[in-house]
Structure formats: structure tokens, C-alpha cells
PDB file of C-alpha atoms and ligand atoms in Angstrom:
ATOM      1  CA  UNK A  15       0.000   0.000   0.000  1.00 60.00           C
ATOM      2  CA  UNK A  16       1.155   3.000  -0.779  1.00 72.00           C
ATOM      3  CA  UNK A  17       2.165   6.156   1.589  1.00 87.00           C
ATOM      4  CA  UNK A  18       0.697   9.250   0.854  1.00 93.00           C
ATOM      5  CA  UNK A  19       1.111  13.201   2.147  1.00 94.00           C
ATOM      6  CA  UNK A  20      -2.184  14.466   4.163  1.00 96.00           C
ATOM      7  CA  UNK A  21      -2.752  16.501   1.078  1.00 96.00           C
ATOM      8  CA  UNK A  22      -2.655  13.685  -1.864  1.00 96.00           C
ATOM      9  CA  UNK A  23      -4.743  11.580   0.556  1.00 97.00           C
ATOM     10  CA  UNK A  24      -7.153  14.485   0.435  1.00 97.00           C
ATOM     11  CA  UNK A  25      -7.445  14.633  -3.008  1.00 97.00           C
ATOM     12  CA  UNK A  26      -7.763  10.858  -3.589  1.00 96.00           C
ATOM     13  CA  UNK A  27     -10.919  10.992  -1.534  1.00 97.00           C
ATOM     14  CA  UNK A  28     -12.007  14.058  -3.486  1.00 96.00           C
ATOM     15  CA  UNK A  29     -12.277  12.077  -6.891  1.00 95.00           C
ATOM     16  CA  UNK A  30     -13.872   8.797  -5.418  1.00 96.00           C
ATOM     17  CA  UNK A  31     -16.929   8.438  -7.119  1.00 94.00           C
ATOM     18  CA  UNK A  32     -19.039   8.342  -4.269  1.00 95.00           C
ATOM     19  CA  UNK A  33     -19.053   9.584  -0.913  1.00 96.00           C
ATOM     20  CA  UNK A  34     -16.677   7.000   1.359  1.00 97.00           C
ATOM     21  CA  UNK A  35     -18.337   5.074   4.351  1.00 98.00           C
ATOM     22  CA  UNK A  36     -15.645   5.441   7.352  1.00 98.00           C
ATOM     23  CA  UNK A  37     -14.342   2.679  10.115  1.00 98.00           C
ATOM     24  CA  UNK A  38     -12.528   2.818  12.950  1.00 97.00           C
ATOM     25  CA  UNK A  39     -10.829  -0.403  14.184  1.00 94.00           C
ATOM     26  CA  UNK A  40     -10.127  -1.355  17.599  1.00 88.00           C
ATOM     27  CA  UNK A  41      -8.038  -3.135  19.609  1.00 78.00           C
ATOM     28  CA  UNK A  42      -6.745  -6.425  17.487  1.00 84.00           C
ATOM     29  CA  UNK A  43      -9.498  -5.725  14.854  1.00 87.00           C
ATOM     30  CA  UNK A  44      -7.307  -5.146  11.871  1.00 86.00           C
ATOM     31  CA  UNK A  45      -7.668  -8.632  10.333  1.00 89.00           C
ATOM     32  CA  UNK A  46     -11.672  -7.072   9.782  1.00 91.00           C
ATOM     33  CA  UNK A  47     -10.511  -5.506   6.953  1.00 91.00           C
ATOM     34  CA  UNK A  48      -8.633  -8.515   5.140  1.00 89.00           C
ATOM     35  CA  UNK A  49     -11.137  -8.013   2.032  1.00 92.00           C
ATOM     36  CA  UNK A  50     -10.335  -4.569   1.497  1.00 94.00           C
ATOM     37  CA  UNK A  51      -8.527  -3.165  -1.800  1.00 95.00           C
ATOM     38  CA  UNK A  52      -5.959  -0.917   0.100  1.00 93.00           C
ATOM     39  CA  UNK A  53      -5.002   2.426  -2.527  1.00 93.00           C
ATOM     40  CA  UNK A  54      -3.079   4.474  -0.174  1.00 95.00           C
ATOM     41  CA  UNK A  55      -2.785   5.596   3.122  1.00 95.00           C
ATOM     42  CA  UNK A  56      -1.476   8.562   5.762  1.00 96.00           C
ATOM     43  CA  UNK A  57      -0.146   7.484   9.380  1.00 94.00           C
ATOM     44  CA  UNK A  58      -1.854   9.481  12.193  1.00 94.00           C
ATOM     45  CA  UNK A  59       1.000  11.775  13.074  1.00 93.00           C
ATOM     46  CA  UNK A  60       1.064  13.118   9.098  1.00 95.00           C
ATOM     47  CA  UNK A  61      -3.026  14.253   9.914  1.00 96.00           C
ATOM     48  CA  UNK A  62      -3.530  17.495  11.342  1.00 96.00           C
ATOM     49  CA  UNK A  63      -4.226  17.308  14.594  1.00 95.00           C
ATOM     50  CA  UNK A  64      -3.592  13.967  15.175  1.00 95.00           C
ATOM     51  CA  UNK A  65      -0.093  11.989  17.017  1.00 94.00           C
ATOM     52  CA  UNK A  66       0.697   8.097  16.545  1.00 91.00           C
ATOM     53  CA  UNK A  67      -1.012   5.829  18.308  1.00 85.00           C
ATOM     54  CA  UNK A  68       1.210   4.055  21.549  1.00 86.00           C
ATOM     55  CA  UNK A  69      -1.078   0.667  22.177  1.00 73.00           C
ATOM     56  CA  UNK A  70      -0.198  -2.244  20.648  1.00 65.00           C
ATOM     57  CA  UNK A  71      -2.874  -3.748  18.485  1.00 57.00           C
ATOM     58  CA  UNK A  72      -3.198  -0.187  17.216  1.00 60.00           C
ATOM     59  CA  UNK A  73      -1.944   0.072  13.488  1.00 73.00           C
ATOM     60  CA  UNK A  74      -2.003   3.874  13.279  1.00 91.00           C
ATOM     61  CA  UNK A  75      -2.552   4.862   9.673  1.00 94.00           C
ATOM     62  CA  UNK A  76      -5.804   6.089   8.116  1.00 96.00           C
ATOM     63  CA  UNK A  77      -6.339   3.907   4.615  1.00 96.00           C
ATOM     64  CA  UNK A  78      -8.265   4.857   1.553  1.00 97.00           C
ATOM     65  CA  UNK A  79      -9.833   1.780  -0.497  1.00 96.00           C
ATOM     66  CA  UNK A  80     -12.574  -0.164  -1.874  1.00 96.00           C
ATOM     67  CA  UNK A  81     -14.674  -2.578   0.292  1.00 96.00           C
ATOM     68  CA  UNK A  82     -17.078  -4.983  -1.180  1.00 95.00           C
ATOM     69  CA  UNK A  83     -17.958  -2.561  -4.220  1.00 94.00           C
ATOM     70  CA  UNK A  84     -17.712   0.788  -1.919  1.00 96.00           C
ATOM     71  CA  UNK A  85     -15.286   3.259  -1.327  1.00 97.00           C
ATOM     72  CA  UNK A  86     -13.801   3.504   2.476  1.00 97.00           C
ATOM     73  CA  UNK A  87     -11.734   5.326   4.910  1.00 98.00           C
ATOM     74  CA  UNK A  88     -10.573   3.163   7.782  1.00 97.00           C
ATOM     75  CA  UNK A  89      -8.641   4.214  10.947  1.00 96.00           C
ATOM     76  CA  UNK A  90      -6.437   1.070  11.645  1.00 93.00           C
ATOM     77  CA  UNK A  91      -6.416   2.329  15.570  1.00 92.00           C
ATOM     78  CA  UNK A  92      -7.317   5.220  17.593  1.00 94.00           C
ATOM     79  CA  UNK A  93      -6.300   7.722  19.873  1.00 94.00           C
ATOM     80  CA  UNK A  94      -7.119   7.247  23.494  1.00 94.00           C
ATOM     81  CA  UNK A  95      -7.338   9.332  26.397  1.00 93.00           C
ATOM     82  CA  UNK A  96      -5.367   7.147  28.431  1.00 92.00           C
ATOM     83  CA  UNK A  97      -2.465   7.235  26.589  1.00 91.00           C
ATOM     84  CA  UNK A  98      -1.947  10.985  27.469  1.00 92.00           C
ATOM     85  CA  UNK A  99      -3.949  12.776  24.705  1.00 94.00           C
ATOM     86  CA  UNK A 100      -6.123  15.562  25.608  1.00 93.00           C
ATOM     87  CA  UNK A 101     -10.146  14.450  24.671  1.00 93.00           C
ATOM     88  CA  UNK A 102     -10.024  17.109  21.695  1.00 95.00           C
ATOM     89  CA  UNK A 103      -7.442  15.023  20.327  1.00 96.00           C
ATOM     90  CA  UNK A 104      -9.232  11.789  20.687  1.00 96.00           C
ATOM     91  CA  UNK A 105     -11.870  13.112  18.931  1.00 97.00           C
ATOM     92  CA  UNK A 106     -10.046  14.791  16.157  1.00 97.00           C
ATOM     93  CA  UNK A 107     -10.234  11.795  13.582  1.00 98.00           C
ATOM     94  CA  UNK A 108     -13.720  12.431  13.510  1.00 98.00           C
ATOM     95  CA  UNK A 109     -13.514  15.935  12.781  1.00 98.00           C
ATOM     96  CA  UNK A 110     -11.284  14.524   9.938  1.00 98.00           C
ATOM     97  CA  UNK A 111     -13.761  11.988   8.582  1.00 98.00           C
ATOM     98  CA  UNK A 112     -16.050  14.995   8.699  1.00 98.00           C
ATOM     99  CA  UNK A 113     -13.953  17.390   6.715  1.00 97.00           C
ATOM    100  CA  UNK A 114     -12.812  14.541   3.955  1.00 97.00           C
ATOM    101  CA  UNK A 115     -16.451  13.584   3.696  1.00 97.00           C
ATOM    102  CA  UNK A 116     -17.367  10.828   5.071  1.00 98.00           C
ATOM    103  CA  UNK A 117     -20.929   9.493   4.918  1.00 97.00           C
ATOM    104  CA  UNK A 118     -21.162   7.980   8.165  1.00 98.00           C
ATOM    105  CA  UNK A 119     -18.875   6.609  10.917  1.00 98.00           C
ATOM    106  CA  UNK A 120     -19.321   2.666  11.854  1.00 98.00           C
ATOM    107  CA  UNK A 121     -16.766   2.708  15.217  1.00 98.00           C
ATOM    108  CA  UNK A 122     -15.498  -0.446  16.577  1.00 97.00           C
ATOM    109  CA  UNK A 123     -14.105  -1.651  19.841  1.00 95.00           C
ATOM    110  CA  UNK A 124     -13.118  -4.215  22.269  1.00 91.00           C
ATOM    111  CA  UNK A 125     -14.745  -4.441  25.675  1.00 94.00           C
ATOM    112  CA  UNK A 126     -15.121  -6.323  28.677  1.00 93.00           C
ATOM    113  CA  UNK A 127     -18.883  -8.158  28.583  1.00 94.00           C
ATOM    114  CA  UNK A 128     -21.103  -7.146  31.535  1.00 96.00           C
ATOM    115  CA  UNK A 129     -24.327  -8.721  30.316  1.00 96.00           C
ATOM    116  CA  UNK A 130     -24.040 -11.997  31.266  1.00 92.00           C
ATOM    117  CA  UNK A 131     -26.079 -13.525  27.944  1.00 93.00           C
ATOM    118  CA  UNK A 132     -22.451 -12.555  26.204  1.00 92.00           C
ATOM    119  CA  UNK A 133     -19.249 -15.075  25.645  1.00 87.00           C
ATOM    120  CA  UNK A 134     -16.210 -13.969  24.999  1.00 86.00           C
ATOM    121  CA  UNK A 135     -16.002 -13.349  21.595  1.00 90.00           C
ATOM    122  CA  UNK A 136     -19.874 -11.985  21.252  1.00 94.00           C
ATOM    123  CA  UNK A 137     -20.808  -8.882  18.948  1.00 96.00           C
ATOM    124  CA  UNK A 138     -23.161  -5.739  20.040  1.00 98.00           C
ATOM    125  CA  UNK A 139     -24.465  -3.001  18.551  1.00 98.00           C
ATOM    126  CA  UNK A 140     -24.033   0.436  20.748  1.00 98.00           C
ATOM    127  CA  UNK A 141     -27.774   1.650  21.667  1.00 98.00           C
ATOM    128  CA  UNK A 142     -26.330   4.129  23.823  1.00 97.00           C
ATOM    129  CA  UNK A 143     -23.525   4.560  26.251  1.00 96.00           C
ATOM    130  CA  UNK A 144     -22.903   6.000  29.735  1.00 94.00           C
ATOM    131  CA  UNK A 145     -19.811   8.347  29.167  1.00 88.00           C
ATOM    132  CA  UNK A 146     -18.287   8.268  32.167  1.00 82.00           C
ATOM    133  CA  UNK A 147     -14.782   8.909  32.010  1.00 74.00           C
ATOM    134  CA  UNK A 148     -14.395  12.540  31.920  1.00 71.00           C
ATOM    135  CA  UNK A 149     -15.175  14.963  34.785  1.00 68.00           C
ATOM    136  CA  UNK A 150     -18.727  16.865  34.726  1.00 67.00           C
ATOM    137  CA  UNK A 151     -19.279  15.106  31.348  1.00 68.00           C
ATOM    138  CA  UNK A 152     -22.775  16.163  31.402  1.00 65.00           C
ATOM    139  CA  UNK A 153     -22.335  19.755  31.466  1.00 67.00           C
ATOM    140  CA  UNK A 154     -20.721  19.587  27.937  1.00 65.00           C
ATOM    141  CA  UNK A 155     -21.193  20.713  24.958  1.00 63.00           C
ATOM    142  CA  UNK A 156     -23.947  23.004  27.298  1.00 68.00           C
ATOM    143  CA  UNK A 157     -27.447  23.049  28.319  1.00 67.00           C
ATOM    144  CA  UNK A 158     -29.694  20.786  25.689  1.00 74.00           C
ATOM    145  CA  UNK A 159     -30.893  17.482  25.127  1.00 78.00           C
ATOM    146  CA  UNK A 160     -28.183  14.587  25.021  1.00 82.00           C
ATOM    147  CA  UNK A 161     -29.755  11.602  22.723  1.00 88.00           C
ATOM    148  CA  UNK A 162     -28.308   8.962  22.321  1.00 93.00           C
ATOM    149  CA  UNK A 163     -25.948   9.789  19.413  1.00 95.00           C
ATOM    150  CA  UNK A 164     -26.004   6.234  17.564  1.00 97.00           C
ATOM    151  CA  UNK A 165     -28.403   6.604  13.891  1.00 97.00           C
ATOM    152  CA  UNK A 166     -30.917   4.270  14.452  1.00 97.00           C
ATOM    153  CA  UNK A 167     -30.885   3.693  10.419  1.00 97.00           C
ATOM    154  CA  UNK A 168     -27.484   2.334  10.312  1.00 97.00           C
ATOM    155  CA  UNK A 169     -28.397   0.468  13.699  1.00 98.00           C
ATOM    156  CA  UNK A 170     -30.794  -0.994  11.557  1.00 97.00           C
ATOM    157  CA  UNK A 171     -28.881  -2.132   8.668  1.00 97.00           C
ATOM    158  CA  UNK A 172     -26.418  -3.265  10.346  1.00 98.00           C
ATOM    159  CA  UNK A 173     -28.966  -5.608  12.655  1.00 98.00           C
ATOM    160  CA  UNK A 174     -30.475  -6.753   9.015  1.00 98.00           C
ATOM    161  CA  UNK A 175     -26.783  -7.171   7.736  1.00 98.00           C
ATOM    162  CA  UNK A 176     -25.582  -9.871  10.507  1.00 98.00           C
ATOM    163  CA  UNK A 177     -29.083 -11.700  10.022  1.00 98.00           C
ATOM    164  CA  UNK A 178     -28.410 -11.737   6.602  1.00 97.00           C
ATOM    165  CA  UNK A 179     -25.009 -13.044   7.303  1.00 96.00           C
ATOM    166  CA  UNK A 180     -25.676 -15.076   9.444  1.00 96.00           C
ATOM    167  CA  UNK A 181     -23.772 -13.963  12.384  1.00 96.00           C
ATOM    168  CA  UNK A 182     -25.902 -13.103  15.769  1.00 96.00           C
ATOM    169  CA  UNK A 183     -25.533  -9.050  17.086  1.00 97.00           C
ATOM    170  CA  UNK A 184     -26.187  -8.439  20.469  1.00 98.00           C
ATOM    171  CA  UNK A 185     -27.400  -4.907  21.352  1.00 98.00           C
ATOM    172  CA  UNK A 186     -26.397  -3.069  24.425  1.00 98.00           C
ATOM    173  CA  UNK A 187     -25.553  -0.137  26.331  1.00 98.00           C
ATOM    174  CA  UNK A 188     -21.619   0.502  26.614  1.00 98.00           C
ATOM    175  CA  UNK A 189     -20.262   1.981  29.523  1.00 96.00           C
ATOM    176  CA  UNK A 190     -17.000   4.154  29.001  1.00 96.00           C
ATOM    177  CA  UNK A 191     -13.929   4.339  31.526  1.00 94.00           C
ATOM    178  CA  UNK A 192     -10.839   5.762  31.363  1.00 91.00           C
ATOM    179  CA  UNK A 193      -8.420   3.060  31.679  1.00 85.00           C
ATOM    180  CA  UNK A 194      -6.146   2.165  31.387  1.00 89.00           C
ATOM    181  CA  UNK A 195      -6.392  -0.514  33.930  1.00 89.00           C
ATOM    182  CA  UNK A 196      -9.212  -2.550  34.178  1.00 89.00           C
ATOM    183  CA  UNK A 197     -11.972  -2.346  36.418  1.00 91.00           C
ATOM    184  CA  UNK A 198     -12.352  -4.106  39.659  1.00 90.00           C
ATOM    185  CA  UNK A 199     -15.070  -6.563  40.395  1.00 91.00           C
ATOM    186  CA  UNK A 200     -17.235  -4.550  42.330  1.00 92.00           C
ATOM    187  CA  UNK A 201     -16.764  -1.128  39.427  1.00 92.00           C
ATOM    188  CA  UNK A 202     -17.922  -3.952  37.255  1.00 93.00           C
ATOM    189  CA  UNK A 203     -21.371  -4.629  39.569  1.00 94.00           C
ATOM    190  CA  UNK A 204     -21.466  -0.994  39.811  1.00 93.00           C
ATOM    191  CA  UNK A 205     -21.497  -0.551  35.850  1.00 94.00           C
ATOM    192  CA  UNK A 206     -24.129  -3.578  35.702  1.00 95.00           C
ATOM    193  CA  UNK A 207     -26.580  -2.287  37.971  1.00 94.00           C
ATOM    194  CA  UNK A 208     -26.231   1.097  35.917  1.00 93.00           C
ATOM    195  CA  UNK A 209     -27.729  -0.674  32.644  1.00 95.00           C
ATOM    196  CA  UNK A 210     -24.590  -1.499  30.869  1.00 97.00           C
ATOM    197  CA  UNK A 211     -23.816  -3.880  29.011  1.00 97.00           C
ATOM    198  CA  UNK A 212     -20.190  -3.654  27.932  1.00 97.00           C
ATOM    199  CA  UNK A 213     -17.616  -1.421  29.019  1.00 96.00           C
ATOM    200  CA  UNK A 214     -14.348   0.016  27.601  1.00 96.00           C
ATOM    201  CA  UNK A 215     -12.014   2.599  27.005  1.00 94.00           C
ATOM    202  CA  UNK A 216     -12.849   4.296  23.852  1.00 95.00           C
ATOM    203  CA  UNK A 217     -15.522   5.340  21.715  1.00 97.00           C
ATOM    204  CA  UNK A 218     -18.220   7.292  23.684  1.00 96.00           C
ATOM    205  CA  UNK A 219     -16.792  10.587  22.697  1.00 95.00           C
ATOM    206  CA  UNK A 220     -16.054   9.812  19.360  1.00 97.00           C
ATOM    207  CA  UNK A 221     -19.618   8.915  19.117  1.00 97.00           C
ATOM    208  CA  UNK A 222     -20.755  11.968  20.415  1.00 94.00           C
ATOM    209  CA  UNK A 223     -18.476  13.991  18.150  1.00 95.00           C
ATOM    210  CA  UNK A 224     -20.004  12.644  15.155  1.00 97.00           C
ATOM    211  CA  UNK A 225     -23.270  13.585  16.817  1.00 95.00           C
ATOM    212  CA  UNK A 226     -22.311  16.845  17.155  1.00 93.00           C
ATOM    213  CA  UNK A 227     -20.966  17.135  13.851  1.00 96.00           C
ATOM    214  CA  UNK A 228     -24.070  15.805  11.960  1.00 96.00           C
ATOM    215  CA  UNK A 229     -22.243  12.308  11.182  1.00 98.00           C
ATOM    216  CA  UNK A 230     -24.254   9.322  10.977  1.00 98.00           C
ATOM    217  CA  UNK A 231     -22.463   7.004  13.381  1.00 98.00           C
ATOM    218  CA  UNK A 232     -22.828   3.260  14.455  1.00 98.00           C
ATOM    219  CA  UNK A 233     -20.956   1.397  16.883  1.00 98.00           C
ATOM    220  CA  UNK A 234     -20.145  -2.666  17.317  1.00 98.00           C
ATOM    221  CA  UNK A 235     -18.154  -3.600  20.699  1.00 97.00           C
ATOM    222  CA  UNK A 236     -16.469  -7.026  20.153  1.00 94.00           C
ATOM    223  CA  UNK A 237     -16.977  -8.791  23.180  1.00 93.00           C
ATOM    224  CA  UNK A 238     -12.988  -9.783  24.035  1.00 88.00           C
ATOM    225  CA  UNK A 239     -13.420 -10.852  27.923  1.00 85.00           C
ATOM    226  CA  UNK A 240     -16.050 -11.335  30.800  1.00 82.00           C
ATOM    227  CA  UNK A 241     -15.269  -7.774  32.445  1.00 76.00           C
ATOM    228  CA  UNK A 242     -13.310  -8.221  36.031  1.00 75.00           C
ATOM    229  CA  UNK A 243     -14.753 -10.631  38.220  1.00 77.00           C
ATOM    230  CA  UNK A 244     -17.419 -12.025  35.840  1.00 80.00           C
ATOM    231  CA  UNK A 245     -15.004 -14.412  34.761  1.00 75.00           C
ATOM    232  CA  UNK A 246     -12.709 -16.943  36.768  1.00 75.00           C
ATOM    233  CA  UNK A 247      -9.162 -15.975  35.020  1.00 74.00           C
ATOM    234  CA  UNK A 248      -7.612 -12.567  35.338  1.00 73.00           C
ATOM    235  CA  UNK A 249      -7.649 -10.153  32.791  1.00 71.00           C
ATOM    236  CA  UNK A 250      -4.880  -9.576  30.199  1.00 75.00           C
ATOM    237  CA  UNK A 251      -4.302  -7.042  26.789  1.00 76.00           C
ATOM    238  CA  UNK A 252      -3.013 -10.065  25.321  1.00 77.00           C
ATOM    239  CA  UNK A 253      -5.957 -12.130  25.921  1.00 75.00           C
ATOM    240  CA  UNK A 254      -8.718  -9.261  24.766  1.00 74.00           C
ATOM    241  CA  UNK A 255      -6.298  -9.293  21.477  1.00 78.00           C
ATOM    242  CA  UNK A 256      -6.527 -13.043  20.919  1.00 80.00           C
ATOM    243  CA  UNK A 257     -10.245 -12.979  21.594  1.00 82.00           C
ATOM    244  CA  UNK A 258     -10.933 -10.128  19.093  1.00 85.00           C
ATOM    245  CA  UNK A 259      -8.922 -11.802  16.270  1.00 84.00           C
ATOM    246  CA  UNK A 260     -10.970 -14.971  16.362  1.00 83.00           C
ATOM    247  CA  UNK A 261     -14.246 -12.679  15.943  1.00 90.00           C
ATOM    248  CA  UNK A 262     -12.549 -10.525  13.602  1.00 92.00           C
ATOM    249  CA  UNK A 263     -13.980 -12.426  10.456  1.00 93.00           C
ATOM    250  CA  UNK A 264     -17.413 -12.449  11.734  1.00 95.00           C
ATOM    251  CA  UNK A 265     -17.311  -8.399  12.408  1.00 96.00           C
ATOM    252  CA  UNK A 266     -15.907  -8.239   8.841  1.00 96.00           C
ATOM    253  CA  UNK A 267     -18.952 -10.563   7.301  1.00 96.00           C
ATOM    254  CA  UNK A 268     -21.719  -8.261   8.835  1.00 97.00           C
ATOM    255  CA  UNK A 269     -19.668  -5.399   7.762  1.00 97.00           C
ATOM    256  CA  UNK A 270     -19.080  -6.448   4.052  1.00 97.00           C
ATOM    257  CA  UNK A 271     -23.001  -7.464   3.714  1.00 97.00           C
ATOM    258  CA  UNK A 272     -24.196  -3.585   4.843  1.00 98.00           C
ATOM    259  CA  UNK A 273     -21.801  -2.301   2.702  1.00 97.00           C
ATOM    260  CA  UNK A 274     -23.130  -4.386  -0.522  1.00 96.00           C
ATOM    261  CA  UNK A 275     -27.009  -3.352   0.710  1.00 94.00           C
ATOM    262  CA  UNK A 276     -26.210   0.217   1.450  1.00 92.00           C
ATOM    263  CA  UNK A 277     -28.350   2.515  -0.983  1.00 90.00           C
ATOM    264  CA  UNK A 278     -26.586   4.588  -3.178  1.00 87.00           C
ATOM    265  CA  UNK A 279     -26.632   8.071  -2.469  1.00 81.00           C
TER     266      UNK A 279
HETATM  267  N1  HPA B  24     -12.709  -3.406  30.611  1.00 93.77           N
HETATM  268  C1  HPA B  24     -12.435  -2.262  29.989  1.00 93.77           C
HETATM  269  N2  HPA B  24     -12.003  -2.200  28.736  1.00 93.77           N
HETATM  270  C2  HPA B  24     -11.816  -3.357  28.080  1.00 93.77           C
HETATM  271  C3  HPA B  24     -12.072  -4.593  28.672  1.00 93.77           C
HETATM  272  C4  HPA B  24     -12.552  -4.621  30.018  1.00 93.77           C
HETATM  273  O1  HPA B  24     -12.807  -5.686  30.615  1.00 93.77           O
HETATM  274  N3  HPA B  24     -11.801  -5.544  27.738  1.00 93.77           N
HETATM  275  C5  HPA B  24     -11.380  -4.893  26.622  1.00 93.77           C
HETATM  276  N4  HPA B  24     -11.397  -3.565  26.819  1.00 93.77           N
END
């Protein structure tokens, strides 16, 4: 694949034929993408804005190719708050996928499974999230509703996609944290009796950026562990990577079937 400035990468997207659909991948979830047709790509820290990525599992670049018939942009990794970047940083490949276009956002992520109807290895589809891992949270952006900033449409599609495919989708509330360690047992009962339903360290605020910036925006958490204490082994980064790969092709599948059923705009 081929390495690109920030500007040619710009204009690349500029000709596509169609508006791009974007992804973000999480933790271990690059293997989703093995169908793609990679044309070129720009690593994080050539973006405006944007730093490399420190976590491994995190490939860092931002890619520009064809997925089952479609045009896409896909982060391979993200920034997180826990690995020192202010929140306006995590939330600046957003503001990217906004200014190159994008049509709409599907966000991915690994997380700890609180609902106890999930394995290891499950799928769900983000209803909503609690978003607590910044101070005050809910005194920003300012007074106003706060909806839940997943698009019910591509909530839908992407439920029709996996039945289509074959492949069952869970759907849940995820709870965000900070990290980076994990949470104790009792956090964990804490976060249960709260409603949720996953929990991790990324994507509420990304979610809500693309809210704020009028981008359609999905999320699928990739079940990777039993969250602390729900499950008899301790937890490890290693293990949530293992876990994700071996789900990776079944993310990809529901993926690659909305993509092929996604009207033309
Ligand atoms: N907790 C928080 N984040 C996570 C977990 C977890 O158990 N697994 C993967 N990301």
C-alpha cells in the first residue's frame, strides 16, 4: 500500500466516485478488513491534529480503499485518552472523517462483557452509552438534550446485515472508563446495575463527536473478555487481542453485507 502526504490523501478521496463510508478499528481488529482493496494511506502523526497511536494492536494509519464494491476510509487504531492525549485530540479523527467527507462513521471496539447472555467473543451493537470517564461530562457541549448519538438507520442495517449473514448481534448499552487498567469486580457490579452492558475505554466521545458534527455514526463492541470478576481468570491485553482476532472475520462478514445493501446516495 502506498504512503501518501495528508494533502494527496485528500485529493484521492475528493475524486472517489461516491461519498466514502468510514471505520474505525479497535483493539486487534485489523484482520476485519482482510477483504479490502488498500489504494493508499497517511499514518496518524502526518493528519492534522492527530499523534501516533502508543497501544499495541493499534496500526495507526488512516487507509483509503474499496470494500465490497464501496469506497472507504478506515482508521487502523485510535487515539485514546489514556495514553496521554487531551479528549479534543481523541476526537479529532472524527472531525477529519467529517472534513474529507465521510458518509457515516461505523466505530469499533473491544470491551469487557457485563451482560451476562455474552461469551467472549460476542458482537453488540451500541444503543447508547454511559460516558463516564471525563469529569462533569454532562455539562458539555452546554445546556440541551443529550440523545443517544447512535443513527438508528445504520443500527438498523447493520442488525439486518448480521441476520443476513448469518452472524448473531447483540445490542447493548456501553459503559465508558478511562483506563487504562481494568476495572475491579465490584466497578464492574457498579457498571451492571447502571444498565450497561459492555464497558471500555474508547468510543463514547467519538460517538458523540459525530453527533455533534451531523455524522451518521454506528458502533459494534467485540466482546474480548467477561469484564473483572465475571469471569474466573484474570484479565490480560493479550488475551482481549486473541479474543478479538478470532471474531474478527465475523465483524468483517456483517460489515461487508451492509456495505453491498447500502443505498446509493
Ligand atoms: N474493561 C475495559 N475495557 C476493556 C475490557 C474490560 O474488561 N476488555 C477490553 N477492553
Amino acid at each position: 500500500m502506498t504512503g501518501v502526504s495528508y494533502s494527496e490523501f485528500t485529493a484521492a478521496v475528493q475524486a472517489l466516485p461516491e461519498r466514502p463510508i468510514a471505520f474505525v478499528l479497535g483493539s486487534g481488529l485489523g484482520p476485519v478488513t482482510a477483504n479490502m482493496t488498500f489504494r493508499c494511506a497517511v499514518g496518524f502523526a502526518d493528519i492534522p491534529g492527530m499523534v501516533a497511536p502508543t497501544v499495541s494492536g493499534h496500526g495507526g494509519q488512516l487507509t483509503l480503499g474499496e470494500w465490497a464494491g464501496r469506497p472507504a476510509l478506515v482508521f487502523t487504531g485510535r487515539l485514546h485518552y489514556y495514553e496521554g492525549n487531551p479528549w479534543a485530540r481523541v476526537v479529532r479523527p472524527m472531525e477529519v472523517l467529517a472534513e474529507l467527507g465521510a458518509r457515516a462513521v461505523i466505530l469499533t471496539n473491544a470491551a469487557g462483557g457485563i451482560n451476562t447472555a455474552f461469551a467472549a467473543g460476542s458482537l453488540m451493537l451500541l444503543t447508547d452509552h454511559l460516558e463516564w470517564n471525563h469529569p462533569r461530562h454532562w455539562l458539555s457541549p452546554g445546556p440541551g438534550t443529550r440523545p443517544s448519538p447512535y443513527s438508528l438507520e445504520l443500527g438498523q442495517q447493520l442488525l439486518a446485515a448480521a441476520a443476513v449473514s448469518d452472524v448473531q448481534l447483540h445490542r447493548g448499552v456501553y459503559a465508558a472508563v478511562t483506563g487504562p487498567t481494568y476495572e475491579t469486580p465490584a466497578e464492574v457490579l457498579a457498571l451492571k446495575a447502571c444498565g450497561a452492558d459492555a464497558v471500555g475505554m474508547s468510543t463514547a466521545r467519538e460517538a458523540s463527536r459525530c453527533a455533534e458534527l451531523g455524522l451518521p455514526v454506528a458502533a459494534i463492541s467485540c466482546v474480548a473478555n467477561l469484564a473483572a470478576g465475571l469471569s474466573p481468570t484474570p484479565l490480560s491485553h493479550r488475551e482481549v487481542l486473541e479474543a478479538v482476532a478470532a471474531s474478527a472475520g465475523r465483524l468483517g462478514r456483517i460489515l461487508e453485507q451492509f456495505l453491498v445493501t447500502l443505498p446509493k446516495v
